[in-house]
Coordinates of C-alpha atoms in Angstrom, one line a residue:
Chain X
M1 CA 52.2 -126.0 -26.3
K2 CA 48.9 -125.5 -25.7
K3 CA 50.0 -122.0 -24.3
A4 CA 51.6 -121.2 -27.6
I5 CA 48.6 -122.0 -29.5
I6 CA 46.5 -119.9 -27.4
L7 CA 48.9 -116.5 -27.5
F8 CA 49.1 -117.4 -31.3
A9 CA 45.3 -117.2 -31.4
F10 CA 45.4 -114.0 -29.2
V11 CA 48.0 -112.5 -31.5
S12 CA 45.9 -113.5 -34.5
V13 CA 42.7 -111.7 -33.3
F14 CA 44.6 -108.5 -32.3
Y15 CA 46.5 -108.7 -35.8
S16 CA 42.9 -108.9 -37.6
C17 CA 41.6 -106.1 -35.9
K18 CA 44.4 -104.4 -36.4
K19 CA 44.2 -104.8 -40.2
D20 CA 40.4 -103.8 -40.2
E21 CA 41.5 -100.0 -38.9
P22 CA 42.6 -98.3 -42.1
V23 CA 39.2 -98.9 -43.5
N24 CA 37.2 -95.6 -41.7
L25 CA 33.5 -96.6 -41.6
N26 CA 32.6 -93.3 -40.8
P27 CA 34.5 -91.0 -42.9
T28 CA 34.0 -87.0 -42.8
G29 CA 34.7 -83.9 -44.2
S30 CA 34.1 -80.3 -43.7
V31 CA 31.7 -77.4 -44.9
V32 CA 32.4 -73.7 -44.8
I33 CA 30.0 -71.4 -43.8
N34 CA 30.6 -67.9 -45.0
F35 CA 28.6 -64.6 -44.5
N36 CA 28.4 -61.9 -46.9
H37 CA 27.2 -58.6 -45.3
M38 CA 24.7 -56.7 -47.0
A39 CA 22.3 -53.8 -46.9
G40 CA 19.7 -54.5 -49.2
F41 CA 21.7 -54.9 -52.5
N42 CA 24.6 -53.0 -51.3
A43 CA 27.7 -54.4 -49.8
L44 CA 28.0 -53.5 -46.2
V45 CA 31.0 -51.7 -45.2
M46 CA 32.0 -50.3 -41.3
D47 CA 32.3 -46.9 -42.3
N48 CA 30.5 -43.7 -41.1
A49 CA 30.6 -42.0 -44.1
V50 CA 28.5 -44.5 -45.9
N51 CA 24.9 -44.3 -45.5
Y52 CA 22.3 -46.6 -46.1
V53 CA 18.2 -46.0 -45.5
N54 CA 16.1 -48.6 -43.5
A55 CA 12.3 -49.4 -43.6
N56 CA 11.6 -46.3 -41.8
S57 CA 13.4 -44.0 -44.3
D58 CA 16.0 -43.1 -41.7
T59 CA 19.7 -42.7 -43.0
F60 CA 22.4 -44.5 -41.1
S61 CA 26.2 -45.7 -41.3
V62 CA 27.3 -48.7 -39.3
Q63 CA 30.3 -48.8 -37.1
V64 CA 29.9 -52.5 -35.4
F65 CA 28.0 -55.4 -36.6
K66 CA 28.5 -58.8 -34.7
Y67 CA 26.4 -61.7 -33.6
Y68 CA 26.6 -65.4 -32.4
I69 CA 25.7 -68.3 -34.8
S70 CA 25.6 -71.3 -32.7
N71 CA 24.2 -74.9 -32.5
I72 CA 25.0 -75.6 -36.0
K73 CA 23.0 -78.6 -37.7
L74 CA 23.2 -79.9 -41.0
T75 CA 20.5 -82.2 -42.5
S76 CA 21.5 -84.9 -45.3
K77 CA 19.3 -86.1 -47.8
D78 CA 18.6 -89.2 -45.9
G79 CA 17.1 -87.5 -43.0
T80 CA 20.3 -88.0 -40.7
V81 CA 21.2 -84.5 -38.5
F82 CA 24.7 -83.8 -37.8
S83 CA 25.2 -81.3 -35.0
E84 CA 28.5 -79.7 -34.3
K85 CA 30.1 -80.1 -31.1
E86 CA 31.2 -76.9 -29.4
S87 CA 29.2 -74.9 -31.9
Y88 CA 29.7 -71.0 -31.1
H89 CA 31.0 -68.8 -33.8
L90 CA 31.0 -65.3 -33.5
I91 CA 30.6 -63.5 -36.6
D92 CA 31.8 -60.0 -37.1
A93 CA 31.2 -57.8 -40.2
G94 CA 33.8 -55.6 -39.8
N95 CA 36.6 -58.3 -39.3
P96 CA 37.5 -60.1 -42.6
N97 CA 38.9 -63.0 -40.3
R98 CA 35.4 -63.6 -38.3
T99 CA 33.0 -63.7 -41.5
A100 CA 33.2 -67.5 -42.0
F101 CA 34.1 -70.8 -40.0
T102 CA 34.7 -74.2 -41.4
V103 CA 32.3 -77.0 -39.7
A104 CA 34.7 -80.2 -39.3
N105 CA 33.8 -83.8 -38.8
V106 CA 30.8 -83.9 -41.0
P107 CA 30.0 -87.3 -42.2
Y108 CA 30.0 -87.8 -46.2
G109 CA 27.0 -87.1 -47.4
D110 CA 24.7 -85.1 -49.4
Y111 CA 23.1 -82.2 -47.2
T112 CA 20.0 -80.3 -47.8
S113 CA 19.7 -77.9 -45.1
V114 CA 21.6 -75.7 -42.3
S115 CA 19.8 -74.8 -39.3
F116 CA 21.4 -72.7 -36.1
I117 CA 20.7 -70.2 -33.3
I118 CA 21.2 -66.6 -34.1
G119 CA 22.8 -66.0 -30.3
V120 CA 23.7 -68.3 -27.7
D121 CA 21.4 -71.1 -26.3
S122 CA 20.2 -70.8 -22.7
A123 CA 22.9 -73.1 -21.0
R124 CA 25.7 -71.5 -22.0
N125 CA 24.4 -68.2 -20.6
C126 CA 24.7 -69.4 -17.3
S127 CA 27.8 -72.1 -17.2
G128 CA 30.6 -70.2 -16.0
A129 CA 33.7 -69.1 -17.6
Q130 CA 33.8 -70.0 -21.3
T131 CA 36.6 -69.9 -23.9
G132 CA 37.1 -69.9 -27.8
D133 CA 34.5 -67.7 -29.4
L134 CA 32.4 -67.4 -26.1
D135 CA 35.0 -65.6 -24.3
P136 CA 34.2 -62.7 -22.4
A137 CA 37.4 -60.6 -23.8
L138 CA 35.5 -60.7 -27.3
G139 CA 33.7 -58.2 -25.7
M140 CA 30.1 -59.9 -26.5
F141 CA 29.6 -60.8 -23.0
W142 CA 27.4 -58.4 -20.6
M143 CA 29.2 -58.3 -17.3
W144 CA 26.6 -56.8 -14.8
D145 CA 23.5 -59.1 -16.2
T146 CA 25.3 -61.9 -17.2
G147 CA 24.7 -63.4 -20.2
Y148 CA 26.0 -63.2 -24.1
I149 CA 25.1 -60.0 -26.4
F150 CA 23.5 -62.3 -29.3
A151 CA 23.9 -59.6 -32.0
E152 CA 25.2 -56.0 -31.8
L153 CA 24.5 -53.1 -34.2
V154 CA 26.3 -49.7 -33.7
G155 CA 26.3 -46.8 -36.1
H156 CA 24.9 -43.0 -36.6
S157 CA 21.8 -41.7 -37.8
P158 CA 21.1 -37.8 -38.3
Q159 CA 17.6 -39.1 -37.2
D160 CA 19.0 -40.1 -33.8
T161 CA 18.8 -36.8 -31.8
A162 CA 18.6 -38.2 -28.1
A163 CA 20.6 -35.9 -26.0
G164 CA 24.4 -37.2 -25.3
L165 CA 24.4 -39.5 -28.1
N166 CA 26.0 -37.7 -30.8
H167 CA 23.7 -39.3 -33.3
M168 CA 25.2 -42.7 -32.3
F169 CA 22.8 -45.8 -31.7
T170 CA 23.6 -49.1 -30.4
Y171 CA 21.4 -52.0 -30.2
A172 CA 23.1 -55.0 -28.1
I173 CA 20.5 -58.0 -27.9
I174 CA 20.3 -60.1 -24.8
G175 CA 17.9 -62.2 -23.0
Y176 CA 18.3 -65.9 -22.2
Q177 CA 15.6 -66.5 -19.7
G178 CA 12.3 -65.5 -18.8
Q179 CA 9.8 -63.7 -20.9
Y180 CA 12.4 -61.9 -22.7
K181 CA 14.4 -65.0 -24.8
A182 CA 15.8 -63.6 -27.7
M183 CA 17.3 -66.7 -29.2
K184 CA 16.4 -67.5 -32.9
T185 CA 16.1 -70.4 -34.5
V186 CA 16.7 -70.3 -38.2
T187 CA 16.8 -73.1 -40.9
I188 CA 18.2 -72.5 -44.5
P189 CA 17.2 -75.0 -47.2
F190 CA 19.4 -75.3 -50.1
Y191 CA 18.7 -74.7 -53.4
N192 CA 21.2 -77.4 -54.3
D193 CA 22.9 -80.3 -52.1
A194 CA 26.2 -79.6 -50.4
K195 CA 28.3 -82.7 -50.9
V196 CA 30.8 -83.6 -48.3
A197 CA 33.1 -86.1 -49.8
A198 CA 37.1 -86.9 -49.8
T199 CA 37.4 -84.5 -52.5
A200 CA 34.6 -82.3 -51.7
T201 CA 34.6 -79.3 -49.2
P202 CA 31.3 -77.2 -50.2
T203 CA 31.2 -73.8 -49.0
V204 CA 27.5 -72.6 -48.0
N205 CA 27.3 -68.8 -49.1
L206 CA 25.1 -66.5 -47.0
K207 CA 23.8 -63.4 -46.9
T208 CA 23.4 -61.3 -44.1
D209 CA 21.3 -57.9 -44.6
V210 CA 21.2 -55.5 -41.7
L211 CA 18.0 -53.4 -43.1
E212 CA 16.2 -56.6 -41.9
W213 CA 16.9 -55.3 -38.1
F214 CA 14.3 -52.4 -38.8
K215 CA 11.6 -54.3 -40.9
T216 CA 9.0 -56.6 -40.7
P217 CA 7.3 -57.6 -38.2
H218 CA 8.2 -54.1 -36.6
T219 CA 9.3 -51.3 -38.5
I220 CA 11.8 -49.4 -36.1
S221 CA 12.3 -45.6 -35.8
I222 CA 16.1 -45.2 -34.9
A223 CA 14.7 -41.7 -33.5
A224 CA 12.5 -43.7 -31.2
V225 CA 15.0 -46.3 -30.3
P226 CA 18.3 -45.2 -30.3
F227 CA 19.6 -47.6 -27.7
T228 CA 18.8 -50.9 -25.9
D229 CA 21.0 -53.2 -24.1
V230 CA 18.3 -55.1 -21.6
P231 CA 16.0 -58.0 -21.9
N232 CA 12.6 -56.2 -23.0
Q233 CA 10.2 -56.0 -25.6
V234 CA 12.0 -53.6 -27.9
T235 CA 14.7 -56.0 -27.9
L236 CA 12.4 -58.9 -28.9
N237 CA 11.2 -56.7 -31.6
F238 CA 14.8 -56.4 -32.9
A239 CA 15.5 -60.3 -32.3
D240 CA 11.9 -61.0 -34.3
N241 CA 13.0 -58.7 -36.9
Y242 CA 16.4 -60.3 -37.7
A243 CA 15.3 -63.9 -37.4
D244 CA 15.3 -63.7 -41.4
M245 CA 18.1 -61.4 -41.9
I246 CA 20.4 -64.6 -43.1
T247 CA 19.3 -66.1 -46.4
L248 CA 21.2 -68.2 -49.0
Q249 CA 23.0 -67.0 -51.6
N250 CA 24.6 -70.2 -53.2
I251 CA 26.4 -73.7 -52.5
R252 CA 29.7 -73.9 -54.1
N253 CA 30.3 -77.4 -54.5
Q254 CA 34.4 -78.0 -55.0
Chain R
M1 CA 49.5 -116.6 -13.7
K2 CA 52.2 -113.6 -14.2
R3 CA 49.2 -111.5 -14.8
N4 CA 47.3 -112.8 -11.7
K5 CA 50.0 -111.9 -9.7
H6 CA 50.3 -108.3 -11.5
I7 CA 46.6 -107.9 -10.5
L8 CA 47.2 -109.0 -6.9
F9 CA 50.1 -106.3 -6.5
I10 CA 47.6 -103.7 -7.9
S11 CA 44.8 -104.5 -5.6
A12 CA 47.5 -104.6 -2.7
A13 CA 48.5 -101.1 -3.9
V14 CA 45.5 -99.8 -4.0
T15 CA 44.4 -101.0 -0.7
V16 CA 47.6 -99.5 1.0
A17 CA 46.9 -96.4 -0.8
F18 CA 43.2 -96.2 0.3
I19 CA 44.0 -96.9 4.0
F20 CA 46.9 -94.5 3.9
L21 CA 44.4 -91.8 2.2
N22 CA 41.5 -92.7 4.6
A23 CA 44.4 -92.3 7.6
C24 CA 45.1 -88.7 6.2
K25 CA 41.2 -88.0 5.8
K26 CA 40.8 -89.1 9.7
E27 CA 43.7 -86.3 10.5
D28 CA 42.0 -83.7 8.4
A29 CA 38.9 -84.1 10.1
A30 CA 40.4 -84.3 13.8
T31 CA 41.9 -80.8 12.8
K32 CA 39.4 -78.1 13.9
Q33 CA 40.5 -75.6 11.2
P34 CA 41.4 -77.4 8.0
L35 CA 44.7 -76.1 6.5
A36 CA 44.6 -78.0 3.1
F37 CA 44.4 -75.4 0.2
S38 CA 42.1 -77.8 -2.1
H39 CA 39.6 -79.3 0.9
L40 CA 36.4 -78.1 0.5
D41 CA 35.0 -77.3 4.1
V42 CA 31.2 -78.2 3.6
P43 CA 29.9 -78.0 7.1
S44 CA 27.9 -80.7 8.1
G45 CA 24.4 -80.1 8.3
W46 CA 24.5 -77.4 5.5
P47 CA 22.9 -78.2 2.3
A48 CA 24.8 -79.1 -0.5
P49 CA 26.4 -76.3 -2.5
H50 CA 25.0 -74.7 -5.7
Y51 CA 28.3 -74.6 -7.2
D52 CA 30.1 -77.8 -6.8
Y53 CA 33.3 -77.7 -8.7
S54 CA 32.5 -80.6 -10.8
T55 CA 33.9 -78.4 -13.9
N56 CA 36.8 -76.7 -12.0
K57 CA 38.6 -79.1 -10.4
L58 CA 39.8 -78.0 -7.0
T59 CA 43.7 -78.0 -6.5
E60 CA 46.0 -76.5 -4.3
A61 CA 47.6 -74.9 -7.3
G62 CA 44.4 -73.4 -8.5
F63 CA 43.6 -72.0 -5.2
I64 CA 47.0 -70.5 -4.7
L65 CA 46.7 -69.0 -8.1
G66 CA 43.1 -67.8 -7.3
R67 CA 44.2 -66.1 -4.1
K68 CA 47.1 -64.5 -5.7
L69 CA 44.9 -62.9 -8.4
F70 CA 42.1 -61.7 -5.8
Y71 CA 44.8 -59.6 -4.6
E72 CA 46.2 -58.6 -7.9
T73 CA 46.3 -55.2 -8.4
K74 CA 46.9 -55.9 -12.2
L75 CA 43.5 -56.4 -12.9
S76 CA 42.6 -52.8 -12.6
K77 CA 43.4 -50.2 -15.1
D78 CA 46.3 -48.2 -13.2
N79 CA 47.4 -51.3 -11.1
S80 CA 46.3 -49.6 -8.2
I81 CA 43.7 -52.0 -6.5
S82 CA 42.6 -55.4 -6.3
C83 CA 39.6 -57.6 -5.4
G84 CA 41.0 -57.6 -1.9
S85 CA 40.9 -53.5 -1.7
C86 CA 37.2 -53.6 -1.3
H87 CA 36.6 -57.3 0.1
Q88 CA 39.0 -57.4 3.3
Q89 CA 39.4 -60.4 5.4
A90 CA 39.5 -58.6 8.6
S91 CA 35.9 -57.0 8.1
G92 CA 34.5 -60.9 6.5
F93 CA 35.7 -59.6 3.1
S94 CA 33.8 -56.2 3.1
N95 CA 34.9 -52.6 3.0
Q96 CA 34.2 -51.7 6.5
G97 CA 33.5 -48.0 6.9
H98 CA 32.9 -47.3 3.4
S99 CA 29.1 -46.7 2.3
L100 CA 30.8 -46.8 -1.2
S101 CA 33.8 -47.8 -2.3
T102 CA 36.6 -45.9 -4.3
G103 CA 37.4 -47.5 -7.8
V104 CA 40.5 -46.4 -10.0
D105 CA 40.9 -42.6 -10.8
G106 CA 39.0 -41.8 -7.6
Q107 CA 35.7 -42.9 -8.8
L108 CA 33.0 -43.8 -6.7
G109 CA 31.2 -47.2 -7.0
K110 CA 27.4 -47.6 -7.3
R111 CA 26.7 -50.0 -4.4
N112 CA 28.0 -51.1 -1.5
A113 CA 30.7 -53.6 -1.4
P114 CA 29.1 -56.7 0.0
A115 CA 31.3 -59.1 2.7
I116 CA 31.9 -62.4 1.0
S117 CA 31.7 -65.7 2.1
N118 CA 29.8 -68.7 1.3
L119 CA 29.4 -68.1 -2.3
I120 CA 29.1 -71.4 -3.5
W121 CA 25.8 -71.9 -1.7
Q122 CA 24.5 -68.8 -3.7
T123 CA 22.7 -69.0 -7.2
N124 CA 22.9 -65.2 -8.4
F125 CA 25.3 -62.6 -7.3
M126 CA 25.6 -58.8 -6.5
W127 CA 22.7 -56.6 -4.9
T128 CA 20.7 -57.2 -7.7
G129 CA 21.3 -60.8 -8.8
G130 CA 22.8 -59.9 -12.2
V131 CA 25.4 -62.4 -12.3
N132 CA 24.6 -66.0 -12.6
N133 CA 27.7 -68.0 -11.6
I134 CA 30.4 -67.5 -9.4
E135 CA 32.8 -68.0 -12.5
V136 CA 32.0 -65.1 -14.2
M137 CA 31.6 -62.8 -11.3
P138 CA 34.9 -61.1 -11.3
L139 CA 34.2 -59.7 -14.8
S140 CA 31.8 -56.9 -13.3
P141 CA 33.9 -55.1 -10.9
I142 CA 37.2 -55.7 -13.2
S143 CA 35.4 -53.7 -16.0
N144 CA 33.2 -51.4 -14.8
H145 CA 34.6 -47.7 -15.2
L146 CA 33.6 -46.8 -11.6
E147 CA 35.3 -49.8 -10.2
M148 CA 38.8 -51.6 -11.4
N149 CA 37.8 -50.0 -14.9
E150 CA 40.3 -52.7 -16.9
T151 CA 39.0 -54.6 -20.0
I152 CA 39.6 -58.1 -19.5
A153 CA 41.4 -58.7 -22.5
N154 CA 44.3 -56.3 -21.1
A155 CA 44.0 -57.8 -17.7
V156 CA 44.9 -61.5 -19.2
S157 CA 47.8 -59.7 -21.5
K158 CA 49.1 -58.0 -18.3
L159 CA 49.1 -61.4 -16.5
Q160 CA 50.7 -63.3 -19.5
N161 CA 53.4 -60.8 -19.4
D162 CA 54.3 -60.7 -16.0
A163 CA 57.2 -63.3 -15.3
Q164 CA 55.2 -64.7 -12.1
Y165 CA 51.9 -65.7 -13.4
P166 CA 52.5 -68.0 -16.7
P167 CA 54.1 -71.2 -14.5
L168 CA 51.6 -70.5 -12.0
F169 CA 48.8 -71.1 -14.6
N170 CA 51.0 -74.3 -15.7
A171 CA 50.7 -75.4 -12.4
A172 CA 47.1 -74.7 -12.2
F173 CA 46.0 -75.5 -15.3
G174 CA 49.1 -77.1 -17.6
T175 CA 49.1 -74.4 -19.8
S176 CA 51.1 -71.2 -19.4
T177 CA 48.9 -69.6 -22.3
I178 CA 46.6 -67.5 -19.8
N179 CA 43.0 -67.0 -20.9
S180 CA 40.0 -65.4 -19.4
Q181 CA 38.5 -68.7 -19.1
L182 CA 41.7 -70.1 -16.7
L183 CA 41.7 -66.5 -15.1
L184 CA 38.1 -66.9 -13.9
K185 CA 38.0 -70.5 -12.7
A186 CA 41.4 -69.7 -10.4
M187 CA 39.7 -67.0 -8.9
A188 CA 36.3 -69.2 -8.5
Q189 CA 38.7 -71.7 -6.6
F190 CA 39.7 -69.2 -4.1
T191 CA 36.1 -67.2 -3.9
G192 CA 34.3 -70.4 -3.4
M193 CA 36.6 -71.9 -0.5
L194 CA 35.9 -68.6 1.4
V195 CA 33.7 -70.6 3.9
S196 CA 32.7 -69.0 7.1
S197 CA 31.1 -71.7 9.2
H198 CA 33.1 -71.5 12.5
S199 CA 31.4 -68.6 14.3
K200 CA 30.3 -68.7 18.0
Y201 CA 27.0 -69.2 16.6
D202 CA 28.1 -72.6 14.8
A203 CA 29.9 -73.5 18.0
Y204 CA 26.8 -73.2 20.0
T205 CA 24.9 -75.3 17.0
N206 CA 27.4 -78.1 17.3
G207 CA 26.8 -78.5 20.9
E208 CA 30.4 -77.3 21.7
I209 CA 29.4 -74.4 23.9
D210 CA 26.6 -71.9 25.4
L211 CA 25.1 -68.6 24.3
T212 CA 24.8 -66.1 27.1
T213 CA 21.2 -65.2 28.2
N214 CA 21.3 -62.1 26.0
E215 CA 22.6 -64.1 23.0
T216 CA 19.9 -66.9 23.5
N217 CA 17.2 -64.0 24.0
G218 CA 18.6 -62.4 20.7
L219 CA 18.7 -65.6 18.9
N220 CA 15.0 -66.5 19.8
L221 CA 13.9 -62.7 18.5
F222 CA 16.0 -63.3 15.8
N223 CA 14.1 -66.5 14.9
Q224 CA 10.6 -64.9 15.1
K225 CA 11.3 -61.5 13.2
C226 CA 14.3 -62.0 11.2
A227 CA 14.9 -65.8 10.3
S228 CA 12.1 -65.7 7.3
C229 CA 14.2 -63.6 5.1
H230 CA 17.7 -64.4 7.0
P231 CA 17.5 -68.3 7.9
A232 CA 20.3 -70.2 9.2
P233 CA 22.9 -71.4 8.0
L234 CA 23.7 -68.8 5.4
F235 CA 21.3 -66.4 7.0
T236 CA 20.0 -65.3 3.5
N237 CA 16.9 -66.7 1.8
L238 CA 18.6 -65.7 -1.4
Q239 CA 15.5 -63.7 -2.2
Y240 CA 15.2 -60.1 -3.9
I241 CA 13.2 -58.0 -1.4
N242 CA 11.9 -54.1 -1.2
F243 CA 13.1 -53.8 2.5
G244 CA 11.0 -50.6 3.0
L245 CA 14.1 -48.2 2.6
D246 CA 12.4 -45.6 0.1
S247 CA 9.3 -44.7 -1.2
I248 CA 11.0 -43.0 -4.4
F249 CA 13.6 -45.7 -5.9
N250 CA 16.8 -43.8 -7.2
D251 CA 18.4 -47.2 -7.6
P252 CA 16.0 -49.5 -9.7
G253 CA 17.3 -52.6 -7.7
R254 CA 16.4 -55.7 -9.2
S255 CA 13.9 -54.4 -11.8
E256 CA 17.2 -53.4 -13.6
I257 CA 17.8 -56.9 -14.3
T258 CA 14.4 -58.6 -14.9
G259 CA 13.0 -55.3 -16.5
M260 CA 9.6 -55.7 -14.3
A261 CA 8.1 -52.7 -12.3
A262 CA 7.0 -55.5 -9.7
D263 CA 10.9 -55.8 -8.8
S264 CA 11.4 -52.2 -8.4
G265 CA 13.4 -51.2 -5.3
K266 CA 14.0 -54.8 -4.6
F267 CA 17.6 -56.1 -3.6
K268 CA 19.1 -59.5 -2.5
V269 CA 18.8 -60.5 1.1
P270 CA 22.5 -60.0 2.3
S271 CA 23.8 -63.0 4.3
L272 CA 24.5 -61.8 8.1
R273 CA 27.5 -64.1 8.4
N274 CA 30.1 -61.6 9.9
V275 CA 27.4 -58.6 10.0
A276 CA 29.0 -57.1 13.0
L277 CA 32.1 -56.3 11.0
S278 CA 30.5 -55.4 7.6
Y279 CA 29.4 -52.2 8.4
P280 CA 27.8 -50.0 6.9
Y281 CA 24.6 -51.5 5.9
M282 CA 22.3 -51.9 2.9
H283 CA 23.0 -51.6 -0.6
D284 CA 23.8 -48.0 -0.4
G285 CA 25.7 -48.4 3.2
R286 CA 23.0 -45.8 4.5
F287 CA 23.2 -47.1 8.0
A288 CA 26.5 -46.9 10.0
T289 CA 25.4 -49.3 12.5
L290 CA 23.1 -52.6 13.3
E291 CA 21.2 -50.1 15.5
Q292 CA 20.3 -48.1 13.0
V293 CA 19.6 -51.1 10.9
L294 CA 17.2 -52.4 13.8
D295 CA 15.7 -49.1 14.3
H296 CA 14.8 -48.7 10.5
Y297 CA 13.0 -52.6 11.0
S298 CA 11.4 -51.3 14.0
H299 CA 10.0 -48.3 13.3
G300 CA 11.6 -46.8 10.1
I301 CA 10.0 -48.9 7.2
V302 CA 8.6 -46.8 4.3
H303 CA 5.8 -48.0 2.4
S304 CA 5.3 -48.3 -1.3
A305 CA 4.2 -50.3 -3.9
T306 CA 6.9 -53.2 -3.5
L307 CA 7.2 -53.1 0.1
S308 CA 7.8 -57.0 1.2
P309 CA 4.4 -58.0 2.7
L310 CA 6.6 -59.2 5.9
L311 CA 7.2 -55.8 6.5
N312 CA 3.9 -54.4 6.4
N313 CA 2.9 -55.0 10.3
I314 CA 6.0 -54.7 12.3
T315 CA 5.7 -54.7 16.1
P316 CA 8.3 -51.8 17.3
L317 CA 11.4 -53.8 19.3
S318 CA 12.1 -52.5 22.6
V319 CA 15.5 -51.1 23.6
T320 CA 16.4 -54.6 25.1
E321 CA 15.3 -56.6 22.2
K322 CA 17.5 -54.7 20.2
Q323 CA 20.4 -55.1 22.1
D324 CA 19.8 -59.2 22.6
I325 CA 19.4 -58.9 18.8
I326 CA 22.9 -57.6 18.4
S327 CA 24.2 -59.8 21.0
F328 CA 22.8 -62.6 19.0
L329 CA 24.2 -60.7 15.7
N330 CA 27.7 -60.7 17.0
T331 CA 28.1 -64.7 17.8
L332 CA 28.2 -64.6 13.6
T333 CA 31.2 -63.2 13.7
D334 CA 33.8 -66.0 12.6
E335 CA 37.1 -65.1 14.0
T336 CA 38.5 -68.5 12.5
F337 CA 37.3 -67.1 9.2
I338 CA 38.8 -63.9 9.2
N339 CA 42.2 -65.1 10.8
D340 CA 42.4 -68.1 8.4
E341 CA 46.2 -67.7 6.9
R342 CA 44.8 -69.4 3.4
F343 CA 43.0 -66.5 2.7
K344 CA 45.6 -63.8 3.6
N345 CA 47.2 -61.8 0.8
P346 CA 50.4 -63.6 -0.3
N347 CA 51.9 -60.6 -2.1

């Protein structure tokens, strides 16, 4: 009899636990981060026939424009910070499937800013074989001087007259250690809160302006710098420049 | 009560299993040459490996897959060469007799293919240390247009479409969907297992045999003159130095990676394990024999701004001293390693 009572007590405890389960105390939703690529006020297209003008008055077209967005953090109104796990996203202005991503498992709440690294944190540059958006097969991993290409811009400019390049310029921004660390942390405050709730998945619309690569704080001439693919001061100058290439367009709550 | 019995049974089972495993372990230790495929041979007295497989669990299936990939010609653009083409077991996984190695389409590589062993103790790879992890080491030779000239995406796709590979990946990693990460992790399970620690020198340090008089003299000279850059047991200090080869650097060396002029003309100090087999020598394979290498250090040092200070005031070696050092260097040849059945081409 005693045994039966104990058994009953156990069952009751388990049962009551089970009953509580459906009430999720930490419900989560999603946030969509979307990138619109521009050259100043013009939409950016990957087309050798469409020209833009940079801060140095160089004419140029764009063939490849890719960059990593990593370590995404969303800060809510009450100050709590949500950090996305495995937060590595390759953005490719020339691939419509790679201009937006969804951040999942975001606790319900009102978010007031997003921060991220343009590039890939130091640790993941030397942690061996990676997959997903960090898969070296995606062409953004430098293999003879291992590390990720944080951002890549390739195009043509009549001002680029360097021998053998056929007016092509190539900027591969790398460098995760020593004096030439090119990772750039960016924080973007929202104009209005991004509300994450059961019925609300906000979209954060960002604008990425390619013209920023060439202006402030360093005005860069394509003729003078047609090429960079090693960690050095030129590479750092580009990273300094593009640190503010991403700005907020709007928050769409829906 | 029933529960107690259950626990008792589990404990008994665990104990039996433990005894059994221990017994197996003892047997392994007793066998001089470990035949297990997933047994990492960390020789006693050696430092802990830099790469320890904590994020890449060593298994027999993983090792077997990695070995097959190491010898897989499909990793090259025209399916003609594999890693094993330029890293041959019989010569300590070097390309004996080749200053530079031939890649696809008869292209000549840029630097001498180094001998491979004891890679898990290394922090960086290649002559200039540009590769920072053993797992990503194969990417450069696979993709280099002078070597295998294949894209990683194509290599993965060729393996996926080869009926042999999906089951092997499934056995090793529980998925038959191949990606570059699994390809590289499997390869590291093979390349990291290439441990050379059964040379005559090792037998001597383990107290199993004596060295000859010449070899002993050579060891003493080596310890005086060479060991600061080539310390045992790895026979490299893993540093980058200017060996005094040139005054004008046709190959910028380490500075190509660091961007610093102070690193111009510097290359990684190579391990000397199996050095007698891995000729020719230096980053460009300019010296055909060990005699030529010793002649260089004896009286051929070329001064330049980045020359290692250790090479500034060299006392020339006598003919006998050179012969003795070479006798000693020959004791670093590891017959067990170059004949190890586990490392042979299975294809």
